[in-house]
PDB file of C-alpha atoms in Angstrom:
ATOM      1  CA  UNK A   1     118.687  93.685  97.229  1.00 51.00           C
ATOM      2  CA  UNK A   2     117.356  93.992 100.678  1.00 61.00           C
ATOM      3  CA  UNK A   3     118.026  97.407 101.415  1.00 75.00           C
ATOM      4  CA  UNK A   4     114.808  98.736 101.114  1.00 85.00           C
ATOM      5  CA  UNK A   5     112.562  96.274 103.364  1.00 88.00           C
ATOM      6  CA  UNK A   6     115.034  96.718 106.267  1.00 89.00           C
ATOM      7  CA  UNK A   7     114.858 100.614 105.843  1.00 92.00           C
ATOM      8  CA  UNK A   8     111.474 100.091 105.597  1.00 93.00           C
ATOM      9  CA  UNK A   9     111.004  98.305 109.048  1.00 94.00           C
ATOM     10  CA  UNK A  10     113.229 101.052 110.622  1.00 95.00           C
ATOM     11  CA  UNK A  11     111.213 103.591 109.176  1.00 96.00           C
ATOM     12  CA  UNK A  12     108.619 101.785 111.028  1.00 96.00           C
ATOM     13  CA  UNK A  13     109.940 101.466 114.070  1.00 97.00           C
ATOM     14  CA  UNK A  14     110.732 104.919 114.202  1.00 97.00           C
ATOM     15  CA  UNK A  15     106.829 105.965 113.952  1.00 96.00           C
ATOM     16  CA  UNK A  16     105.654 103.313 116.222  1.00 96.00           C
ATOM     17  CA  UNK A  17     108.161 104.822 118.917  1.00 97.00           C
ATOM     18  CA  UNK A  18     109.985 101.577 119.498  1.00 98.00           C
ATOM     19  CA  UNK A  19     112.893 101.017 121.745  1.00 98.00           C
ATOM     20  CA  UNK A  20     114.178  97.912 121.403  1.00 98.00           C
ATOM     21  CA  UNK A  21     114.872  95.497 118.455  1.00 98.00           C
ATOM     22  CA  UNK A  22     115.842  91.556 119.104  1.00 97.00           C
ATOM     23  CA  UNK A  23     116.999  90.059 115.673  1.00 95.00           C
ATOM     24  CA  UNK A  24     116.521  86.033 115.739  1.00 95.00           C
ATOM     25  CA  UNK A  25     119.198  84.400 113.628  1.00 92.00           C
ATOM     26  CA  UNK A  26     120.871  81.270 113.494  1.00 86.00           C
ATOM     27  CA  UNK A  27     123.253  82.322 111.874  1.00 67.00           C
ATOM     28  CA  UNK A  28     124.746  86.314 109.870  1.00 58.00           C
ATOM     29  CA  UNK A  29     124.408  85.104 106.687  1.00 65.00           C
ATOM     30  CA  UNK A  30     120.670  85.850 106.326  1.00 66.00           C
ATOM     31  CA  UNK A  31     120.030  88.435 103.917  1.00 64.00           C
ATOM     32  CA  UNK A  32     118.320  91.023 106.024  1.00 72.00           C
ATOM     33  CA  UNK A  33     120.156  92.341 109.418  1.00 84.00           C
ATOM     34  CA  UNK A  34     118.241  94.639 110.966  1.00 91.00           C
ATOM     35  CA  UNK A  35     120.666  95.467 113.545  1.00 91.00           C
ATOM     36  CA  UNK A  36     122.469  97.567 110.508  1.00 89.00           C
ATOM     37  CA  UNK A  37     119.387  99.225 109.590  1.00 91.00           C
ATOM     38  CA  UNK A  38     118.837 100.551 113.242  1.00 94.00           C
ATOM     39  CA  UNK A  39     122.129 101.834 113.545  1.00 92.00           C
ATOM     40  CA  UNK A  40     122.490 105.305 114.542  1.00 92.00           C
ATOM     41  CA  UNK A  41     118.551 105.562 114.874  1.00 95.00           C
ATOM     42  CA  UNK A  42     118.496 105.511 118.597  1.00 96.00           C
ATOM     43  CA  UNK A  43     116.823 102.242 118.694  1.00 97.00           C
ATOM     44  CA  UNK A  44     118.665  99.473 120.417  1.00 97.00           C
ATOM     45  CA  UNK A  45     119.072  96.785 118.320  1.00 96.00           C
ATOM     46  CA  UNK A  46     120.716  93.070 119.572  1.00 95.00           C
ATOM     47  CA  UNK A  47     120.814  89.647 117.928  1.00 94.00           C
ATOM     48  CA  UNK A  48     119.906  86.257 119.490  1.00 94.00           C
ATOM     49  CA  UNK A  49     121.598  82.944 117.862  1.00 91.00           C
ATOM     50  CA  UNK A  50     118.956  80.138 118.280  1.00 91.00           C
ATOM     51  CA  UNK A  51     121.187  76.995 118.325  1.00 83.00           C
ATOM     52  CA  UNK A  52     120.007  74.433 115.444  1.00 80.00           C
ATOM     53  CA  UNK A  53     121.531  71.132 114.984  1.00 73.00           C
ATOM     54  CA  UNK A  54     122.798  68.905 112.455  1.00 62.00           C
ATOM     55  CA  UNK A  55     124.902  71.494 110.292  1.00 58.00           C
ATOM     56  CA  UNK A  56     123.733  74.294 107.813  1.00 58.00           C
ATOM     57  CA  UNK A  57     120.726  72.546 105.349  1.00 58.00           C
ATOM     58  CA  UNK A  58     118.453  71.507 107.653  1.00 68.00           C
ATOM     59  CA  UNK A  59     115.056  70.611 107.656  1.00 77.00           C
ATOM     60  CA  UNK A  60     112.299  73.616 108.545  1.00 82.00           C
ATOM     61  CA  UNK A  61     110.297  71.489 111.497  1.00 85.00           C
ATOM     62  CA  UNK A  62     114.045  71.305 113.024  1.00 88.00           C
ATOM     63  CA  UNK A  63     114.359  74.835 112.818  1.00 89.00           C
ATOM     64  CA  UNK A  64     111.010  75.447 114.709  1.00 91.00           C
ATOM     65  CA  UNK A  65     111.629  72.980 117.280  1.00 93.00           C
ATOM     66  CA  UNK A  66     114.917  74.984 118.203  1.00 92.00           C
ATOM     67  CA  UNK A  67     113.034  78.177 118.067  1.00 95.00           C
ATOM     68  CA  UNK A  68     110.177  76.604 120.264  1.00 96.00           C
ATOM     69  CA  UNK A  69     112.408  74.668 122.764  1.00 96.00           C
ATOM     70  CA  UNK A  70     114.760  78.122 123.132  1.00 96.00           C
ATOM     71  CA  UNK A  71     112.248  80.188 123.254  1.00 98.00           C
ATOM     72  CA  UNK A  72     110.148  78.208 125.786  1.00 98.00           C
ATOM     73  CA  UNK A  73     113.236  77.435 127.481  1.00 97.00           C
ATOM     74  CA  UNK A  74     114.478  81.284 127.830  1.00 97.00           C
ATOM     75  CA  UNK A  75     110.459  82.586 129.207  1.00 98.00           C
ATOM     76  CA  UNK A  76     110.773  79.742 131.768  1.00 97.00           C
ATOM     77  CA  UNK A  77     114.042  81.074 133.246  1.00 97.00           C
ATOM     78  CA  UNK A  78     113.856  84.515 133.064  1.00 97.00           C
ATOM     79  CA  UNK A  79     109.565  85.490 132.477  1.00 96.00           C
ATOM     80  CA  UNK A  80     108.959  88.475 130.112  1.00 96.00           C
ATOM     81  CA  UNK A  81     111.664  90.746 131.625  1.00 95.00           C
ATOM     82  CA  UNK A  82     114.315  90.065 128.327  1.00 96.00           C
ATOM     83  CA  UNK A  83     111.339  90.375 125.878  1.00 98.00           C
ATOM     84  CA  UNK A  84     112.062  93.805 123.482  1.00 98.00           C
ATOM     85  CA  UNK A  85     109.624  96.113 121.932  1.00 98.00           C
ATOM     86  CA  UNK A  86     109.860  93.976 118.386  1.00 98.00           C
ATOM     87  CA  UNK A  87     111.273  90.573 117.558  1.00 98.00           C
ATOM     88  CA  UNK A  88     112.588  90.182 114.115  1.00 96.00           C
ATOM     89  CA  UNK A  89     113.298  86.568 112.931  1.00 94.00           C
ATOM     90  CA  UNK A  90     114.993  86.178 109.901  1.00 90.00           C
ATOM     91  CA  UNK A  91     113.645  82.803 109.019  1.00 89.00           C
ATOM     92  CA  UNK A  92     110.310  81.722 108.802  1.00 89.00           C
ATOM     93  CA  UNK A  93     110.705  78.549 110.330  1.00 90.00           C
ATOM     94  CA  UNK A  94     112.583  80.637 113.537  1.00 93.00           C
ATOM     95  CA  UNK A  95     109.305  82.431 113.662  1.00 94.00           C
ATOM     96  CA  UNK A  96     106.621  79.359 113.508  1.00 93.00           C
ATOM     97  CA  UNK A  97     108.630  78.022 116.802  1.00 95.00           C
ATOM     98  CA  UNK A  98     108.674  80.897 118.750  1.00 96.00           C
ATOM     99  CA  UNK A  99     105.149  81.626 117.895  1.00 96.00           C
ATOM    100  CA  UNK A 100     104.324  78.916 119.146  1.00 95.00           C
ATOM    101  CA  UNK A 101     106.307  79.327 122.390  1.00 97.00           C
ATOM    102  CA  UNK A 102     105.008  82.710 122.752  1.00 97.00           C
ATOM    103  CA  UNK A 103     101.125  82.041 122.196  1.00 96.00           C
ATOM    104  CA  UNK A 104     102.015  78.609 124.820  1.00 96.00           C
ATOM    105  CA  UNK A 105     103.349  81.405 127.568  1.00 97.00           C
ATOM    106  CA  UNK A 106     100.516  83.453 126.886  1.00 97.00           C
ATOM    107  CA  UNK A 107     102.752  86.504 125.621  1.00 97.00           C
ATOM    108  CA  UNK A 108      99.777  88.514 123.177  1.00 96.00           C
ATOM    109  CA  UNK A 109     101.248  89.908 120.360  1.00 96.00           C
ATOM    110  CA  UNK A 110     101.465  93.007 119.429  1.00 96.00           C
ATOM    111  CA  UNK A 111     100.273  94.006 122.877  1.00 96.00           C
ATOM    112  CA  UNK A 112     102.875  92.322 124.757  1.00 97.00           C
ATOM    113  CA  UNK A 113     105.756  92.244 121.740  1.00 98.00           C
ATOM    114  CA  UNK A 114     106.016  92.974 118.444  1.00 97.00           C
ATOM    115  CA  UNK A 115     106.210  90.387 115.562  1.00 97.00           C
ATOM    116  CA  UNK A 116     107.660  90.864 112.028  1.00 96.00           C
ATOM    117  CA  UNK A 117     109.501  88.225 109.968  1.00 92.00           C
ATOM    118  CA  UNK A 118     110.980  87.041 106.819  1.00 87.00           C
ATOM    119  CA  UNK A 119     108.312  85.360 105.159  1.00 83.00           C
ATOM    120  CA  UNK A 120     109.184  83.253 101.768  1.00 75.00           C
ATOM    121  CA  UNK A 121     105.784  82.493  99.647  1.00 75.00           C
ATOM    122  CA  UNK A 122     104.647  80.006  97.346  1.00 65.00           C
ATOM    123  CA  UNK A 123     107.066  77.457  99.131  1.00 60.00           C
ATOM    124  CA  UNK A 124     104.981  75.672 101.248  1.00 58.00           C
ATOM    125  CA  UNK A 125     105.976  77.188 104.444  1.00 62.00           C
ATOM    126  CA  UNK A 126     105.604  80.627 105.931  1.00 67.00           C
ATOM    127  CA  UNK A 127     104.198  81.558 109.854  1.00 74.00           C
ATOM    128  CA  UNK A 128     100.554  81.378 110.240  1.00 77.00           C
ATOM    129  CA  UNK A 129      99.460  83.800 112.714  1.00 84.00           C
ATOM    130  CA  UNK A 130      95.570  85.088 113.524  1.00 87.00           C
ATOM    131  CA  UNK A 131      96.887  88.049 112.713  1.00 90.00           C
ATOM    132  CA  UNK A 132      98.500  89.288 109.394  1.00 89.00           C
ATOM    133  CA  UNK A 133     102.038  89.460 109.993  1.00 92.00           C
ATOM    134  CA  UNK A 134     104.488  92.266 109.477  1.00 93.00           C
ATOM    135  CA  UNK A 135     107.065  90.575 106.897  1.00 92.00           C
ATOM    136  CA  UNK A 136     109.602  90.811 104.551  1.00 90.00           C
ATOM    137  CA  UNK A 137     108.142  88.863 101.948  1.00 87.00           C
ATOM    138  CA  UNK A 138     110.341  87.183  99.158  1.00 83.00           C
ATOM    139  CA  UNK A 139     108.412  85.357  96.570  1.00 79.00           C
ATOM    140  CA  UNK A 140     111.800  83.048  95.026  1.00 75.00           C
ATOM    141  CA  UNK A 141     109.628  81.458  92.091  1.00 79.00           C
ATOM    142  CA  UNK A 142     108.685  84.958  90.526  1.00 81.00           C
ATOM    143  CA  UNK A 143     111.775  86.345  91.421  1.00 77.00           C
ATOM    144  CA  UNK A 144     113.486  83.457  89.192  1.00 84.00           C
ATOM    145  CA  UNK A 145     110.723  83.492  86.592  1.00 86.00           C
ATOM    146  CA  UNK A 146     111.779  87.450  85.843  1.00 84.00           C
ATOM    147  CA  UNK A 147     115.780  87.266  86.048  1.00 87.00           C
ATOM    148  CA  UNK A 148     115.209  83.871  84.215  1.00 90.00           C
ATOM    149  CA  UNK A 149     113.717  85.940  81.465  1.00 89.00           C
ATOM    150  CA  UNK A 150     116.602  88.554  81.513  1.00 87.00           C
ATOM    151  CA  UNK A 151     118.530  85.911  80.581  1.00 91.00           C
ATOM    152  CA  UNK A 152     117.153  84.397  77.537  1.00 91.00           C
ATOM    153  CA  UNK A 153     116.123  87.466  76.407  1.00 88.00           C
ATOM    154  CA  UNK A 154     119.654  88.335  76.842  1.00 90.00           C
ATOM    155  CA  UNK A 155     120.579  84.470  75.142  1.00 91.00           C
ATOM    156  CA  UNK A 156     117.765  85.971  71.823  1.00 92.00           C
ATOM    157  CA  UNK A 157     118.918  89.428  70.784  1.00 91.00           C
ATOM    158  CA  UNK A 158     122.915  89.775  72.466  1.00 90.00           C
ATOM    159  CA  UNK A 159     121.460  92.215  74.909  1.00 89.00           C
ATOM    160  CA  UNK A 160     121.718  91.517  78.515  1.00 84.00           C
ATOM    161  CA  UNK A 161     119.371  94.336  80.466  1.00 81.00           C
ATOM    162  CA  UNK A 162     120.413  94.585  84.254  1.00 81.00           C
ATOM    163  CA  UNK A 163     117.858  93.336  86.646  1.00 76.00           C
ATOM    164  CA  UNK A 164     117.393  93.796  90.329  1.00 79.00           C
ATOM    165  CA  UNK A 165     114.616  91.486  92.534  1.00 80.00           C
ATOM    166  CA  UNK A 166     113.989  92.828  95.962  1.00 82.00           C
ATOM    167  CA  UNK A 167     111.735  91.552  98.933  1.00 88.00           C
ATOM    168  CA  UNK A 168     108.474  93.775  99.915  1.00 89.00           C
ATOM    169  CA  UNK A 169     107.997  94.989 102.892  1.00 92.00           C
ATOM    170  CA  UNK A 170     104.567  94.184 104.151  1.00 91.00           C
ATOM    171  CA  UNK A 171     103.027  95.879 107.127  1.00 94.00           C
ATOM    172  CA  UNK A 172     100.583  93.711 109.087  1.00 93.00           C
ATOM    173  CA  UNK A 173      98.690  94.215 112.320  1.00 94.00           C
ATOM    174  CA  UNK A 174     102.020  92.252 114.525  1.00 95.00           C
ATOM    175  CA  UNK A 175     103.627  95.702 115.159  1.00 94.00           C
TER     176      UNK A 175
END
């Protein structure tokens, strides 16, 4: 249930007096859009498709690379000019590459542009900024630890309880 941490960043957004949202994808399928959250707030909100190759389940330093080379690619041609109030990426990895790009072109951050991601933890990967980032922090290993539990408990006693695992929205010094 996601919800929550997108409301959360509009919510945000709203008290930081933000304009303009760009929403980093590489694909829809990504479980938080905040383009939908931003509807109807007055904040314009679009979405940029990084291009990553070799199909759906690839590997992370692939996904960086694309974010890196697009992002480099896209400050070359046009400067800052295209550059929003916020960035959103909804992948880690999309976030590590454009960092990178970013930092490279000299673009500060939060001065210049706002940062907030999805960040996954205890995975091994995750942006790594000076700063703390502003995130949307999913933690899968708890999260399947707890609904795991639901389950056998369910399994033990014939009672299956509902349960519900949500990211947390984590404000960090990026926006």
């Amino acid at each position: 249930k996601n919800g929550a941490v997108t409301e959360n960043f509009a919510q945000l957004c709203l008290e930081k007096g933000v304009k303009s949202v760009l929403q980093v994808s590489m694909d829809s399928t990504y479980p938080a859009d905040v383009c939908k959250a931003l509807a109807g707030t007055g904040i314009k909100a679009d979405e940029w498709k990084v291009v990553v190759r070799n199909g759906r389940h690839i590997p992370g330093t692939q996904v960086a690379r694309a974010s890196a080379d697009a992002f480099t690619s896209r400050l070359e041609k046009e400067g800052r000019k295209w550059l929003p109030d916020v960035l959103f990426f909804q992948d880690d990895y999309l976030a590590m590459g454009a960092l990178t790009a970013l930092q490279a072109a000299g673009v500060r951050i939060p001065e210049d542009v706002g940062v907030v991601t999805w960040a996954n933890v205890n995975c091994g990967c995750g942006p790594i900024f000076v700063k703390p980032l502003t995130r949307m922090e999913a933690n899968a290993a708890e999260d399947g630890e707890y609904l795991a539990k639901i389950v056998l408990d369910g399994l033990r006693t014939g009672k299956y309880n509902s349960g519900e695992v949500s990211p947390r929205f984590i404000r960090g010094e990026t926006v």
